[in-house]
Amino acid sequence: MPQFAFSVPVGSWHPFLAASLASLKAQGPDIAVALLDASGDPRVRALADQHDDWLSYRRHGPDYGQSDAIIEGWRNVPGDWLGWLNADDILMPGALDRVRARLAEKPDLDVIYGHSSIIDQTGAMTGYHFNVEPPGPRLLQAGIISQPSCFFRRAVCESVGGVNADLHYTMDWDLWIRMYEAGAKFDFIDTAMSMVLWGDDTKTASLNKRRRSELQDIISRHAPKTAQSGTFRAFVVHAAADRVWPASLRERLRRRLRRSGRSVFGIRADGLVQPDALLFLAHYDAEPKGGLVLEFDSDPGGLRVSGETLADDIGRTGKTVEIKLSPALAGGETLSLQLTPEPGSTVRFLRAAWR
């Protein structure tokens, strides 16, 4: 059985931190977690105190940045497989069980990753990380791996020099590339492995000078020359959609940018719901969830929603579908929903919010 070592770097308090730690604790045995707290926020220390008998290592105080904290955590906890979560990243229930099962089938793998669902500041699911795809040469020119859903051997990580402590924005992509170019064996699990916050304040939405410099450097060194300008332009345009353009225009512009994007589990990048689309939802709250509300960009009409724990009385109001769960969904469990639009209809998914 693989032994997992996780770092959780915390630069500031985030309301999702409790769920982040709960999601790690729920992954079962053979996992050691290091909490690296540079926030100076008493709420982080209080939460760590609640997990003190479970955390393998904790540090409260300044560090030299996120990458430095990640390295510190791994250095102080045992484990032959590594990963890290930020304070706003949450593992899906059973994520590491899927990694264990894949390693039982293919024990020579070095890097295993899967999909991520995207959540907003309220915890509502808004879609999937649509850039994720199976391993291949495109890794050199695009961010096809979602970091919270990626797990890798310590020995392979260390053999290529580990995480670059000087990088603040691209340390994950830089590490994937170095392991890939060194011949590490990558594998892809076609399921949602984590929930990731995409918001106005997340680092990946930043367009500051340091991020631009890191992106330009990694693209110029690894991407094919014919693709370099287009790759960098794509990062700039999408960051502008997330941060620069007015909030009133963002969703419309994002859809326009994504309408030729990939489909993940039947949900296209612009939200278009295809036949038999799947939503994977989970939570780690103490109170079970009795239902949720699905929101669309227009009246979903005869959209059919199915799943194992759905009650019969599904309500429909305008652009929303209200669902009751029977029994309610406990924390640390996964709800799978299948969405099937009427033939010929055009329905775009916006979000799924617990109620």
PDB file of N, CA and C in Angstrom, residues 16 92 95 98 130 132 144 205 207 278 302 306 316 327 336 349:
ATOM      1  N   PHE A  16     -12.771  27.478   3.377  1.00  0.00           N
ATOM      2  CA  PHE A  16     -12.749  26.096   2.913  1.00  0.00           C
ATOM      3  C   PHE A  16     -11.681  25.258   3.608  1.00  0.00           C
ATOM      4  N   MET A  92     -11.989  14.843  -3.345  1.00  0.00           N
ATOM      5  CA  MET A  92     -13.255  14.121  -3.427  1.00  0.00           C
ATOM      6  C   MET A  92     -13.183  12.871  -2.560  1.00  0.00           C
ATOM      7  N   ALA A  95     -10.764   9.581  -3.255  1.00  0.00           N
ATOM      8  CA  ALA A  95      -9.768   9.911  -4.272  1.00  0.00           C
ATOM      9  C   ALA A  95      -8.523   9.039  -4.152  1.00  0.00           C
ATOM     10  N   ARG A  98      -8.835   5.425  -5.208  1.00  0.00           N
ATOM     11  CA  ARG A  98      -8.707   5.223  -6.656  1.00  0.00           C
ATOM     12  C   ARG A  98      -7.239   5.140  -7.056  1.00  0.00           C
ATOM     13  N   PHE A 130     -11.753  22.174 -17.500  1.00  0.00           N
ATOM     14  CA  PHE A 130     -11.900  21.671 -18.855  1.00  0.00           C
ATOM     15  C   PHE A 130     -10.582  21.559 -19.621  1.00  0.00           C
ATOM     16  N   VAL A 132      -8.067  19.766 -18.464  1.00  0.00           N
ATOM     17  CA  VAL A 132      -7.451  18.493 -18.072  1.00  0.00           C
ATOM     18  C   VAL A 132      -7.651  17.457 -19.179  1.00  0.00           C
ATOM     19  N   ILE A 144      -2.438  20.830 -18.582  1.00  0.00           N
ATOM     20  CA  ILE A 144      -3.427  19.767 -18.732  1.00  0.00           C
ATOM     21  C   ILE A 144      -3.591  18.947 -17.448  1.00  0.00           C
ATOM     22  N   ALA A 205      -5.965  33.354 -11.346  1.00  0.00           N
ATOM     23  CA  ALA A 205      -6.659  34.455 -12.012  1.00  0.00           C
ATOM     24  C   ALA A 205      -5.779  35.701 -12.103  1.00  0.00           C
ATOM     25  N   LEU A 207      -2.807  38.275 -13.140  1.00  0.00           N
ATOM     26  CA  LEU A 207      -2.098  38.626 -14.371  1.00  0.00           C
ATOM     27  C   LEU A 207      -0.921  39.551 -14.044  1.00  0.00           C
ATOM     28  N   LEU A 278     -22.942  14.070 -16.569  1.00  0.00           N
ATOM     29  CA  LEU A 278     -22.801  13.661 -15.173  1.00  0.00           C
ATOM     30  C   LEU A 278     -22.248  14.793 -14.324  1.00  0.00           C
ATOM     31  N   GLY A 302     -37.788  20.138 -20.412  1.00  0.00           N
ATOM     32  CA  GLY A 302     -37.983  18.747 -20.012  1.00  0.00           C
ATOM     33  C   GLY A 302     -36.712  18.032 -19.613  1.00  0.00           C
ATOM     34  N   SER A 306     -31.587  12.319 -12.979  1.00  0.00           N
ATOM     35  CA  SER A 306     -31.699  11.017 -12.326  1.00  0.00           C
ATOM     36  C   SER A 306     -30.489  10.757 -11.444  1.00  0.00           C
ATOM     37  N   ARG A 316     -39.506  22.589 -10.371  1.00  0.00           N
ATOM     38  CA  ARG A 316     -38.962  23.372 -11.478  1.00  0.00           C
ATOM     39  C   ARG A 316     -39.537  24.774 -11.405  1.00  0.00           C
ATOM     40  N   PRO A 327     -32.086   9.128   1.155  1.00  0.00           N
ATOM     41  CA  PRO A 327     -31.780   9.911   2.359  1.00  0.00           C
ATOM     42  C   PRO A 327     -30.890  11.102   2.042  1.00  0.00           C
ATOM     43  N   SER A 336     -23.901  11.433  -7.402  1.00  0.00           N
ATOM     44  CA  SER A 336     -23.764  11.452  -8.857  1.00  0.00           C
ATOM     45  C   SER A 336     -25.130  11.714  -9.474  1.00  0.00           C
ATOM     46  N   PHE A 349     -25.516  24.530 -18.257  1.00  0.00           N
ATOM     47  CA  PHE A 349     -25.409  24.413 -16.806  1.00  0.00           C
ATOM     48  C   PHE A 349     -24.623  25.585 -16.249  1.00  0.00           C
TER      49      PHE A 349
END
